[in-house]
Short mmCIF file of C-alpha atoms in Angstrom, two decimals:
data_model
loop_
_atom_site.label_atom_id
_atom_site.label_comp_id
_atom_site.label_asym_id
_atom_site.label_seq_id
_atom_site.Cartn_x
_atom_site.Cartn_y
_atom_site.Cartn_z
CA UNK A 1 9.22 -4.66 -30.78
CA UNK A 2 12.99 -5.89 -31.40
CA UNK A 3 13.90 -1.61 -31.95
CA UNK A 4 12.16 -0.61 -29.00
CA UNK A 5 13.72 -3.34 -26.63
CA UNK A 6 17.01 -2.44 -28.11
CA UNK A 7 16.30 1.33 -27.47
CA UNK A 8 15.83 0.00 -24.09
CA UNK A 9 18.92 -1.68 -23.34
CA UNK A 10 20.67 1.39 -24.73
CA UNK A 11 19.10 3.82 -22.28
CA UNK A 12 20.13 1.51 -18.66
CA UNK A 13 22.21 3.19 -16.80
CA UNK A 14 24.12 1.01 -14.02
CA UNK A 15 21.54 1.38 -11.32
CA UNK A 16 18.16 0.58 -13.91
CA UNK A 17 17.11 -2.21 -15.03
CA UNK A 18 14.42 -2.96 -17.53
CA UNK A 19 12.55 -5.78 -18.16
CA UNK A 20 12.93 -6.55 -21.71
CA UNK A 21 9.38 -7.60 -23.03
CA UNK A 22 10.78 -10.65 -24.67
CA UNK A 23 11.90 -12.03 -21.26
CA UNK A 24 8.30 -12.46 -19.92
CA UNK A 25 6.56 -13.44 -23.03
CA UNK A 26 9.00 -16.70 -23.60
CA UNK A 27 7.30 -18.06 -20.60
CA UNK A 28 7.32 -21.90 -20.86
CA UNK A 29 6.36 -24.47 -19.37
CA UNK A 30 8.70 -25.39 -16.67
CA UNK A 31 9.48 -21.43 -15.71
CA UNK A 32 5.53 -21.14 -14.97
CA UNK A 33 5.47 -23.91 -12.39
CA UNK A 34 8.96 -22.53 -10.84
CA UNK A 35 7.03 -19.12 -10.73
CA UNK A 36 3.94 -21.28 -8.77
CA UNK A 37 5.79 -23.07 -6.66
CA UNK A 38 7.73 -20.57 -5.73
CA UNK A 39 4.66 -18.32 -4.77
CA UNK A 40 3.47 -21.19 -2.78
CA UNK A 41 6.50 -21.06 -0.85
CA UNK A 42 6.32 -17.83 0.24
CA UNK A 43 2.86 -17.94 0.76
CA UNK A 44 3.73 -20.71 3.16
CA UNK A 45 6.83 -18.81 4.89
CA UNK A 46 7.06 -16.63 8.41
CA UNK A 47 10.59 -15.94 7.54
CA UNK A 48 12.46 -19.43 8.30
CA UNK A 49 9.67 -20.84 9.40
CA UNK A 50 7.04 -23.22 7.68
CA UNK A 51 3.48 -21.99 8.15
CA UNK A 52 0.33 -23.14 6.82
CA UNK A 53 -1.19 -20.56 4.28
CA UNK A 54 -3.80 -19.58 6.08
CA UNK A 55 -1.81 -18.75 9.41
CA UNK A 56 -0.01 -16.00 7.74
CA UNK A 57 -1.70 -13.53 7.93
CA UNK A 58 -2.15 -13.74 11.73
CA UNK A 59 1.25 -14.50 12.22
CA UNK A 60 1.99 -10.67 10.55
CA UNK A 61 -0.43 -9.51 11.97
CA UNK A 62 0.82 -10.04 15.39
CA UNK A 63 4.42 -9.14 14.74
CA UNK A 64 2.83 -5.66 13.61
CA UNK A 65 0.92 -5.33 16.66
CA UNK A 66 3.99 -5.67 18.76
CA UNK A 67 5.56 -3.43 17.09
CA UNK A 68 3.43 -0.60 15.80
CA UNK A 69 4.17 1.70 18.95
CA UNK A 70 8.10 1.78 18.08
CA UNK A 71 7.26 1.61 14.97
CA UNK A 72 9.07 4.81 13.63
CA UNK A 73 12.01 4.73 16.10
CA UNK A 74 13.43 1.61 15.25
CA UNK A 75 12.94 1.99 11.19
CA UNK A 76 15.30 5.11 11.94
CA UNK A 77 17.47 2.95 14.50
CA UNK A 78 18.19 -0.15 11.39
CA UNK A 79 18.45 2.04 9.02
CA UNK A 80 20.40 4.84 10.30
CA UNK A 81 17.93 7.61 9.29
CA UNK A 82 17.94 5.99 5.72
CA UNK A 83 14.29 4.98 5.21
CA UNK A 84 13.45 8.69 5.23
CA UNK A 85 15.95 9.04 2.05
CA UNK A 86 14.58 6.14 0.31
CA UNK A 87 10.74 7.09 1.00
CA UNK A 88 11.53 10.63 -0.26
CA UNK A 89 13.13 9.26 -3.54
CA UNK A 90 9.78 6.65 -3.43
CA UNK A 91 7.55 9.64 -3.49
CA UNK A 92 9.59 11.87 -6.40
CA UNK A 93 9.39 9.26 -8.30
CA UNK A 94 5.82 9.09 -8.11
CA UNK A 95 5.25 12.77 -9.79
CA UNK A 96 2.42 13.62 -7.33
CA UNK A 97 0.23 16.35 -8.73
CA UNK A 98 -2.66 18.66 -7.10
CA UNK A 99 -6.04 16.77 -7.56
CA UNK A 100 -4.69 13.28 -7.72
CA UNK A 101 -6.41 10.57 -6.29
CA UNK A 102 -3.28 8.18 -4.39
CA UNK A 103 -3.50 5.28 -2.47
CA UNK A 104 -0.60 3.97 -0.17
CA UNK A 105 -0.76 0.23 0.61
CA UNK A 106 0.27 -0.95 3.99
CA UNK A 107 1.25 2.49 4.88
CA UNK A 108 0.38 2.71 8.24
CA UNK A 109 2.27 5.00 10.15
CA UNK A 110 1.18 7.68 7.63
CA UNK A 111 5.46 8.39 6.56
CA UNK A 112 4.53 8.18 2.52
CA UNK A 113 0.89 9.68 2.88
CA UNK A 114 2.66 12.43 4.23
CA UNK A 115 5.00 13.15 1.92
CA UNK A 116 3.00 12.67 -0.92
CA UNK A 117 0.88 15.90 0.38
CA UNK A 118 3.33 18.19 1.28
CA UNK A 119 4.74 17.40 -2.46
CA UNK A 120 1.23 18.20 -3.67
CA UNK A 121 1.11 21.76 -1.48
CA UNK A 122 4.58 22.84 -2.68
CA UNK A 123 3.54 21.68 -6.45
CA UNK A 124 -0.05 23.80 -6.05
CA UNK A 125 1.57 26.37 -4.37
CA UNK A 126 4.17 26.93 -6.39
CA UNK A 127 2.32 27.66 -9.29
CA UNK A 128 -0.67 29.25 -7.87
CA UNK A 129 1.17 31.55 -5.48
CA UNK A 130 -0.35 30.00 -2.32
CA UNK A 131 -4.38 30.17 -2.88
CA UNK A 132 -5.92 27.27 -2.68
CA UNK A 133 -7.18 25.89 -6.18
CA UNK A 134 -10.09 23.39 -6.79
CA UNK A 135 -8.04 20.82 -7.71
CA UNK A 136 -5.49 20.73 -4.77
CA UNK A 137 -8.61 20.49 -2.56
CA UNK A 138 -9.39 17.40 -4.57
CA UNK A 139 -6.55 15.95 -3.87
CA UNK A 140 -6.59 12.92 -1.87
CA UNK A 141 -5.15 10.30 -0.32
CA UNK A 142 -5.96 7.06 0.55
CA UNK A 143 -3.99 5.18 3.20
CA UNK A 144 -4.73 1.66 3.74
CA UNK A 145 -3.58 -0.72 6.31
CA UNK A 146 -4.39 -4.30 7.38
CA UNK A 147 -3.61 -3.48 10.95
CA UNK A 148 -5.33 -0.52 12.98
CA UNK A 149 -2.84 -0.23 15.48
CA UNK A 150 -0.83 1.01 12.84
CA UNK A 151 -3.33 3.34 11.67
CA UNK A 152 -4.26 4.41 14.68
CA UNK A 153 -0.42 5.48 15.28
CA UNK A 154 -1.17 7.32 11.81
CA UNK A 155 -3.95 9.00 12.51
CA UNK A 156 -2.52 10.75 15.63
CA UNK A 157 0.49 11.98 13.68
CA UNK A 158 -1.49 13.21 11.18
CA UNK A 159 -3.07 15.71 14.23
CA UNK A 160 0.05 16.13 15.58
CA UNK A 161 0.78 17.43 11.79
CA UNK A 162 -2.11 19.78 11.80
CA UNK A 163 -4.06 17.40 8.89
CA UNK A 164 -7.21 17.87 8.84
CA UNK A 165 -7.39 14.04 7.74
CA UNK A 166 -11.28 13.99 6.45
CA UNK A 167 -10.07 16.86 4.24
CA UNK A 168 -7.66 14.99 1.89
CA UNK A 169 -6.46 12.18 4.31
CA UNK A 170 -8.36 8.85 5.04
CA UNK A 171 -7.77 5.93 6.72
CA UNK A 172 -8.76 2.39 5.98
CA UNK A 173 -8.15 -1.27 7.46
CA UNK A 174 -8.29 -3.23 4.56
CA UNK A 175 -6.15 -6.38 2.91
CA UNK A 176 -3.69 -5.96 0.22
CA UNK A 177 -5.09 -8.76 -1.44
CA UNK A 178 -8.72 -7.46 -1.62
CA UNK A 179 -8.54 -3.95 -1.80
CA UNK A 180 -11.92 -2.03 -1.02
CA UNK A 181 -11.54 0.31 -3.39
CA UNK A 182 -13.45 0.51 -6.92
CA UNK A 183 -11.75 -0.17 -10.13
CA UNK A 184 -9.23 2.37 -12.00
CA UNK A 185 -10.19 5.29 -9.31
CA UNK A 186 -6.71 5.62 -7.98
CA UNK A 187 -4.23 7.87 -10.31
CA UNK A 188 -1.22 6.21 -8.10
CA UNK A 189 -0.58 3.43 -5.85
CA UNK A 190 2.48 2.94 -3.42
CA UNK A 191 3.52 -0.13 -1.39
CA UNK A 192 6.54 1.04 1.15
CA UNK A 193 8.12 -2.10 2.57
CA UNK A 194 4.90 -3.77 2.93
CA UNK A 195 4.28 -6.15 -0.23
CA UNK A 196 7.20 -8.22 1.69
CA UNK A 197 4.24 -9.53 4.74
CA UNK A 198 1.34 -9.83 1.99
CA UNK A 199 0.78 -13.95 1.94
CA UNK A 200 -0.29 -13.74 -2.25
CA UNK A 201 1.97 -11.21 -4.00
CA UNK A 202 0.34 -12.05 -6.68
CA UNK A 203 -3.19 -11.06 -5.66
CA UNK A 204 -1.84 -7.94 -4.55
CA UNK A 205 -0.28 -6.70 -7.56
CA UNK A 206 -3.42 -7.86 -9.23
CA UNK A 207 -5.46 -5.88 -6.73
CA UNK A 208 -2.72 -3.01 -7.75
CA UNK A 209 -3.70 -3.04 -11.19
CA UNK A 210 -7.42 -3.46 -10.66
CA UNK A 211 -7.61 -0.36 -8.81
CA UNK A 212 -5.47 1.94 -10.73
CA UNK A 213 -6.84 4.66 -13.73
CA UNK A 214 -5.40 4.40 -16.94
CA UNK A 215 -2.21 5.69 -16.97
CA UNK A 216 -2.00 5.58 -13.38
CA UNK A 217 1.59 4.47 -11.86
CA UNK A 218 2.45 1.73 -9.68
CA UNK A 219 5.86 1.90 -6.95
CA UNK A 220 6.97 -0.59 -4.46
CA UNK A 221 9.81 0.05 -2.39
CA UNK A 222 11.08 -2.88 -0.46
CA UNK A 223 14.20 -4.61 0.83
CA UNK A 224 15.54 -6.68 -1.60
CA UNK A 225 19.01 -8.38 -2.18
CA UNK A 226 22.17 -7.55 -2.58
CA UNK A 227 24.64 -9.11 -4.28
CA UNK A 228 27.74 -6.54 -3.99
CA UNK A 229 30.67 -9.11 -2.62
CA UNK A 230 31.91 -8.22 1.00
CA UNK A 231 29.44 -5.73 1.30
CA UNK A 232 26.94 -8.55 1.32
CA UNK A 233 28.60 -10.45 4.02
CA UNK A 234 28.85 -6.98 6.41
CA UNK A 235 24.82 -6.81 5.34
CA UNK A 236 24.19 -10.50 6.45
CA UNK A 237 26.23 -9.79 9.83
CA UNK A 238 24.47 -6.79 10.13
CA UNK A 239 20.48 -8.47 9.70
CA UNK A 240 21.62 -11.25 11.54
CA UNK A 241 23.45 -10.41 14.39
CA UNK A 242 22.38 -6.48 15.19
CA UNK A 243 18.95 -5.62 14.19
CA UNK A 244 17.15 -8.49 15.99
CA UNK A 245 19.11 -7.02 19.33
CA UNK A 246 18.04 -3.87 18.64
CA UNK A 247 14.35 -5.05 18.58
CA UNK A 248 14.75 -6.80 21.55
CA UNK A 249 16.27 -3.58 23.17
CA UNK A 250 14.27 -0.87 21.90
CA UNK A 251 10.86 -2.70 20.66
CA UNK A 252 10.96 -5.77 23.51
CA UNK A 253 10.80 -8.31 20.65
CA UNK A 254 13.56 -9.80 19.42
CA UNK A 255 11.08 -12.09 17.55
CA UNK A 256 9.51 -10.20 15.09
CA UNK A 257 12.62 -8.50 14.18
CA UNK A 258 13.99 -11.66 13.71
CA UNK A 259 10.97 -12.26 11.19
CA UNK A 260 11.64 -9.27 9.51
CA UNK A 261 15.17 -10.47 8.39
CA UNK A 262 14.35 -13.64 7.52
CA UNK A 263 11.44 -12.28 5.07
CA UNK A 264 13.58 -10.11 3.51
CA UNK A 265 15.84 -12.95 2.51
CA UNK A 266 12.98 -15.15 1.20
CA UNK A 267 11.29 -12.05 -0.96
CA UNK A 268 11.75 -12.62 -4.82
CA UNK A 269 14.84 -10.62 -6.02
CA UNK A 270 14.97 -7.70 -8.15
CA UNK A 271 14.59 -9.33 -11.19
CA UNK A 272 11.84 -11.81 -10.22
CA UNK A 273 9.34 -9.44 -8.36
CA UNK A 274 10.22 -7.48 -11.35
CA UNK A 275 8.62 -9.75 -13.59
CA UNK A 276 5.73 -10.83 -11.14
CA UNK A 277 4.46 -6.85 -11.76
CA UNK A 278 4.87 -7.25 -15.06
CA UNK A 279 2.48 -10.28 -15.01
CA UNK A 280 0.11 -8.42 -13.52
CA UNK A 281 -0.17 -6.43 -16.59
CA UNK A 282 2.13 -3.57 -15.73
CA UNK A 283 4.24 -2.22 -18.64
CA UNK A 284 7.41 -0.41 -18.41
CA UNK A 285 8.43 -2.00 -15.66
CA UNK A 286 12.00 -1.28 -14.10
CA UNK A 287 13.47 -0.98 -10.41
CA UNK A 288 16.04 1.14 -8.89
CA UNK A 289 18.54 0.05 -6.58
CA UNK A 290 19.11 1.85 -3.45
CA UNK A 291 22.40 1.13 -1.01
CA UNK A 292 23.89 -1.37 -3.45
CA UNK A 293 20.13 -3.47 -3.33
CA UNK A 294 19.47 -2.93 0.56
CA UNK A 295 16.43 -1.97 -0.83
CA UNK A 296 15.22 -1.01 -4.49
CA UNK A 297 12.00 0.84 -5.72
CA UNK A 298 10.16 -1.00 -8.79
CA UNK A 299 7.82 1.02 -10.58
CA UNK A 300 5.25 0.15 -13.17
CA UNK A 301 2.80 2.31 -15.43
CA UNK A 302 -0.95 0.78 -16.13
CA UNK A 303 -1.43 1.49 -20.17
CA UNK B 1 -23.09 19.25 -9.82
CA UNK B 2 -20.27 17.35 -7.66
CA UNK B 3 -19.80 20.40 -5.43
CA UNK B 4 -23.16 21.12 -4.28
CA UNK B 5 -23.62 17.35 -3.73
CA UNK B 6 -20.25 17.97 -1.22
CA UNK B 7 -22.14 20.96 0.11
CA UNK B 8 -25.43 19.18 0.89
CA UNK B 9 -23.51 16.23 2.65
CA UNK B 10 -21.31 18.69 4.87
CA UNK B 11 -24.18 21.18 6.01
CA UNK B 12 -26.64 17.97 6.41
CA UNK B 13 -23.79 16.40 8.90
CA UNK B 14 -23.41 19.69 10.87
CA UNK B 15 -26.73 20.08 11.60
CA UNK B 16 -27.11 16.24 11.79
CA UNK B 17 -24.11 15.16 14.07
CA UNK B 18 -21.76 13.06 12.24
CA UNK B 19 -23.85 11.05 9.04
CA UNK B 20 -22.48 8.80 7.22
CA UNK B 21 -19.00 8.78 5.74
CA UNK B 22 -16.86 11.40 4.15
CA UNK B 23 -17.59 12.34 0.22
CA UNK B 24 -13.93 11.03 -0.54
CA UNK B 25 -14.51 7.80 0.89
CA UNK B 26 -17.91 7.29 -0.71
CA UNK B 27 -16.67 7.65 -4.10
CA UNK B 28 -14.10 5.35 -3.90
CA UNK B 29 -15.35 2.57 -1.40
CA UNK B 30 -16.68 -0.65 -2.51
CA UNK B 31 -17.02 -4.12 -0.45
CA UNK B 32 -13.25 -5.88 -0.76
CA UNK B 33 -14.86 -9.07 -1.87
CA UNK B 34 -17.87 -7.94 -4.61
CA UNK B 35 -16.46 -4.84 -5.63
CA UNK B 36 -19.53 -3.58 -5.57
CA UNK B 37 -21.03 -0.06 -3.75
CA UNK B 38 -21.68 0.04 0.21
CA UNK B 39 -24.75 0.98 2.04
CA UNK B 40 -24.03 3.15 5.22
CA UNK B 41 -26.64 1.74 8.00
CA UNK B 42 -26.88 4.66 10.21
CA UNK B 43 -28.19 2.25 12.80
CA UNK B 44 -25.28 0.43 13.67
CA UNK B 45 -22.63 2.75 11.78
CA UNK B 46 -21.28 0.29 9.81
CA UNK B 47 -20.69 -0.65 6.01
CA UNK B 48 -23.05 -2.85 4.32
CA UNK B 49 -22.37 -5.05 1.35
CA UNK B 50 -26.21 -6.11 0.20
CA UNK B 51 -24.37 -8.04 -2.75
CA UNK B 52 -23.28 -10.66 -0.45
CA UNK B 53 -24.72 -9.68 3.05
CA UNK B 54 -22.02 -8.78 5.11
CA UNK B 55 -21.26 -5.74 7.38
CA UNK B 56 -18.08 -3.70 8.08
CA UNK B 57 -17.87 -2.10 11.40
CA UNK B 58 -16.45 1.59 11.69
CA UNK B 59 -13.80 1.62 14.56
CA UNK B 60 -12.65 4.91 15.52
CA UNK B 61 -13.80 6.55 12.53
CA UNK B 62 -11.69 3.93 10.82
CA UNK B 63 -13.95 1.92 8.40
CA UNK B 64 -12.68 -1.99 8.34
CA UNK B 65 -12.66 -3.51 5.17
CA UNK B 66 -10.63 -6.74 6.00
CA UNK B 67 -12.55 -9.40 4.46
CA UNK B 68 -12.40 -11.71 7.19
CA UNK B 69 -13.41 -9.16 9.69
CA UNK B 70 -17.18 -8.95 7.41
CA UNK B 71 -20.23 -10.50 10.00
CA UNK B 72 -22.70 -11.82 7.90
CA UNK B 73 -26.51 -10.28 7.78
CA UNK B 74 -29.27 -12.19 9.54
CA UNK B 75 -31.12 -9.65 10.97
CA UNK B 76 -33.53 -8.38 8.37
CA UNK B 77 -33.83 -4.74 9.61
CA UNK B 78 -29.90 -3.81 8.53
CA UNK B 79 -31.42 -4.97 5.21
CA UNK B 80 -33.84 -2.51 4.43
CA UNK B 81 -33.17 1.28 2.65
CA UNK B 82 -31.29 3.33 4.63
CA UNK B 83 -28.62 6.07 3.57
CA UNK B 84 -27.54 4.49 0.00
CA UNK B 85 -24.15 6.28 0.07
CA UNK B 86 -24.45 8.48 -3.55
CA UNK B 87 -22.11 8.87 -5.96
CA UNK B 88 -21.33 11.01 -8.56
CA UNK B 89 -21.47 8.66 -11.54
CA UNK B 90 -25.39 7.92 -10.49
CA UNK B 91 -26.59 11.29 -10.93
#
C-alpha cells in the first residue's frame, strides 16, 4: 500500500493530482461531520442564497428553463470558445470505443453526446476502413437530463446533425440523484458542468457508481477554484462583474447567471470533490486542472 | 439471439406504427426509484413501475423518469399485462 502510494506521488506531474489512499481512509471523527455539514450546506444553497432543501431543485430548474434557448451561445460568449476545448479534452480522456454503452449526465444540449460519437466513428472507422461493424452499431449513448427544454434543444441538434438519434442516441428526463438506469450497464459515465446544480452530490456520485460496469470510468468536468494569485482576482472581477451582464444582455437574465457564479464559488474544491468520488467507491481517483483551475476534469475508474 | 429479437421489434413497429420503446432503451431502463424493469402500457404510452405503482409519461418521444414527475396507479386497467418490455437477460 505504502510502495504503491509512493509510486504515486512520484508519477504527479504539476497539473495531476492524486488522492493518496491513506488520505481518505484516516477519516475521523470530526472530518466526517465537516464532510456532512458541509453537504448540507450546499444542499441548502442557490448560490448566495439560503434555500430550503427541497426548493432546490425547482429553483435550478427554473434558471435552466430560462436559459436553455441561449444555452450554447452564451457558454461560448463566458468562456471565449473555451468550453469546446475543455469538453474535447473531457471526452479523450474518456477512451470511447465502438460498442460502448455511455451515459452523459445533465448533458442536455447534446455538446458531449456528440463528441463522444464522432470519436467512436473515427475509432471504428479507422480500423475497419469505413464499413460499418456490429459493434459500432451497438454503440450507444445515453443522454440524460433533468430538464426537457434542454433536451428538447438536444434533440433538434442532433437532426440538424443528421443523427438518427433512436439509432445510437437517446434521450431521457431523469434526476442525477436517481438515475433510471439498471445497475453496472453503462461502460462510461460523464457529468459536464452539471454535478455543480445537483442538490445531493453525494447521491449522485453514488447513483454514478451504481450504474457503471466493472471497469467502467467515471469524468466530471466542472468549474472549480482557482487559487493562482492575481489571476484569481482578474477571475473574481471577471464572474462578478461581466458574465452576469452578459446574461442579462444576451440571455435576458441577469439572475441566473448571477446563480451560476455564485455556485461555482460554493462547489467543493479540487481536492474535496476529489475525495467525495472517492467515497463513493471510485478508485484511482485524480483531477486535471484546466486554465489554472477555471475548471478541472476529475476522473475515477469503478474496480 | 439478441439480433433477431432487434429484428422482430423493428419489423413489428413498422407494420404496427410506433410500439413501444426503442431496444436500447429497454435494456437499460428501470424505474429511478425501485430499480426495477418497466412495463410499456401501450394504452396511455407511458412507463409503468408495477413495483411501486407509478407511471412515467413519454413527452415527445422523451420518456420522463424524474421521480417526482411519477403519478401513482389507481386505475386498475394500467395494471393488467400489457407489452412487458423484454430483455435479453430473460431469454
Amino acid at each position: 500500500m505504502a510502495l504503491r502510494a509512493s509510486r504515486r506521488l512520484a508519477s504527479c506531474s504539476s497539473h495531476r493530482r492524486l488522492l493518496l489512499p491513506s488520505q481518505a481512509q484516516a477519516s475521523c471523527n470530526p472530518t466526517v461531520a465537516a464532510a456532512s455539514a458541509f453537504l448540507h450546506s450546499h444542499a441548502t444553497s442557490f448560490g448566495y442564497k439560503q434555500v430550503r432543501e427541497e426548493e432546490k431543485s425547482r429553483l435550478v430548474g427554473n434558471v435552466f428553463s430560462s436559459v436553455a434557448s441561449s444555452y450554447d451561445l452564451m457558454n461560448d460568449l463566458m468562456s471565449v470558445g473555451l468550453h469546446r476545448l475543455w469538453k474535447d479534452r473531457l471526452v479523450s480522456k474518456l477512451n470511447p470505443f465502438p460498442g460502448m454503452k455511455h451515459l452523459d449526465v445533465a448533458g442536455g444540449t447534446g455538446d458531449v453526446a456528440f463528441r463522444v460519437l464522432e470519436r467512436v466513428k473515427s475509432v471504428g472507422h479507422r480500423a475497419m476502413q469505413g464499413t460499418l461493424t456490429d459493434t459500432e452499431e451497438d454503440t450507444h449513448i445515453y443522454v440524460c437530463d433533468i430538464n426537457p427544454n434542454m433536451l428538447n434543444v438536444g434533440k433538434k441538434r442532433a437532426t440538424e446533425r443528421g443523427y438518427n438519434d433512436e439509432h445510437c442516441l437517446s434521450w431521457i428526463q431523469g434526476d442525477a440523484e436517481a438515475l433510471s438506469f439498471e445497475d453496472e450497464s453503462m461502460d462510461g459515465y460523464t457529468i459536464a458542468f452539471g454535478i455543480r446544480n445537483v442538490t445531493h452530490i453525494e447521491k449522485a456520485l453514488s447513483e454514478a457508481y451504481r450504474v457503471l460496469k466493472r471497469g467502467g470510468r467515471f469524468l466530471c468536468l466542472e468549474l472549480s477554484h482557482v487559487d493562482v494569485p492575481v489571476f484569481k482576482q482578474i477571475y473574481d472581477v471577471y464572474s462578478f462583474s461581466v458574465v452576469p451582464t452578459m446574461g442579462e444582455l444576451v440571455a435576458g437574465d441577469r439572475q441566473s447567471y448571477q446563480y451560476l457564479v455564485e455556485s461555482i464559488r460554493r462547489f467543493p474544491n479540487q481536492e474535496k470533490f476529489a475525495q467525495m468520488i472517492q467515497e463513493a467507491g471510485f478508485e484511482r481517483v485524480e483531477y486535471e486542472n484546466l486554465v489554472g483551475g477555471v475548471v478541472a476534469i476529475h476522473s475515477g475508474l469503478k474496480l | 439471439m439478441r439480433r433477431t429479437a432487434s429484428m422482430l421489434l423493428s419489423h413489428a413497429g413498422a407494420s404496427a406504427g410506433r410500439r413501444g420503446i426503442p431496444q436500447a432503451l429497454a435494456d437499460v431502463l428501470v424505474c429511478p426509484l425501485s430499480k426495477k424493469p418497466l412495463r410499456y402500457c401501450e394504452a396511455t404510452g407511458s412507463l409503468v413501475s408495477d413495483a411501486v405503482g407509478v407511471s412515467f409519461p413519454i413527452e415527445d418521444g422523451i420518456p420522463s423518469l424524474v421521480p417526482k414527475d411519477g403519478k401513482l396507479l389507481e386505475d386498475d386497467s394500467e395494471k393488467s399485462e400489457q407489452e412487458p418490455i423484454t430483455r435479453d437477460s430473460s431469454r
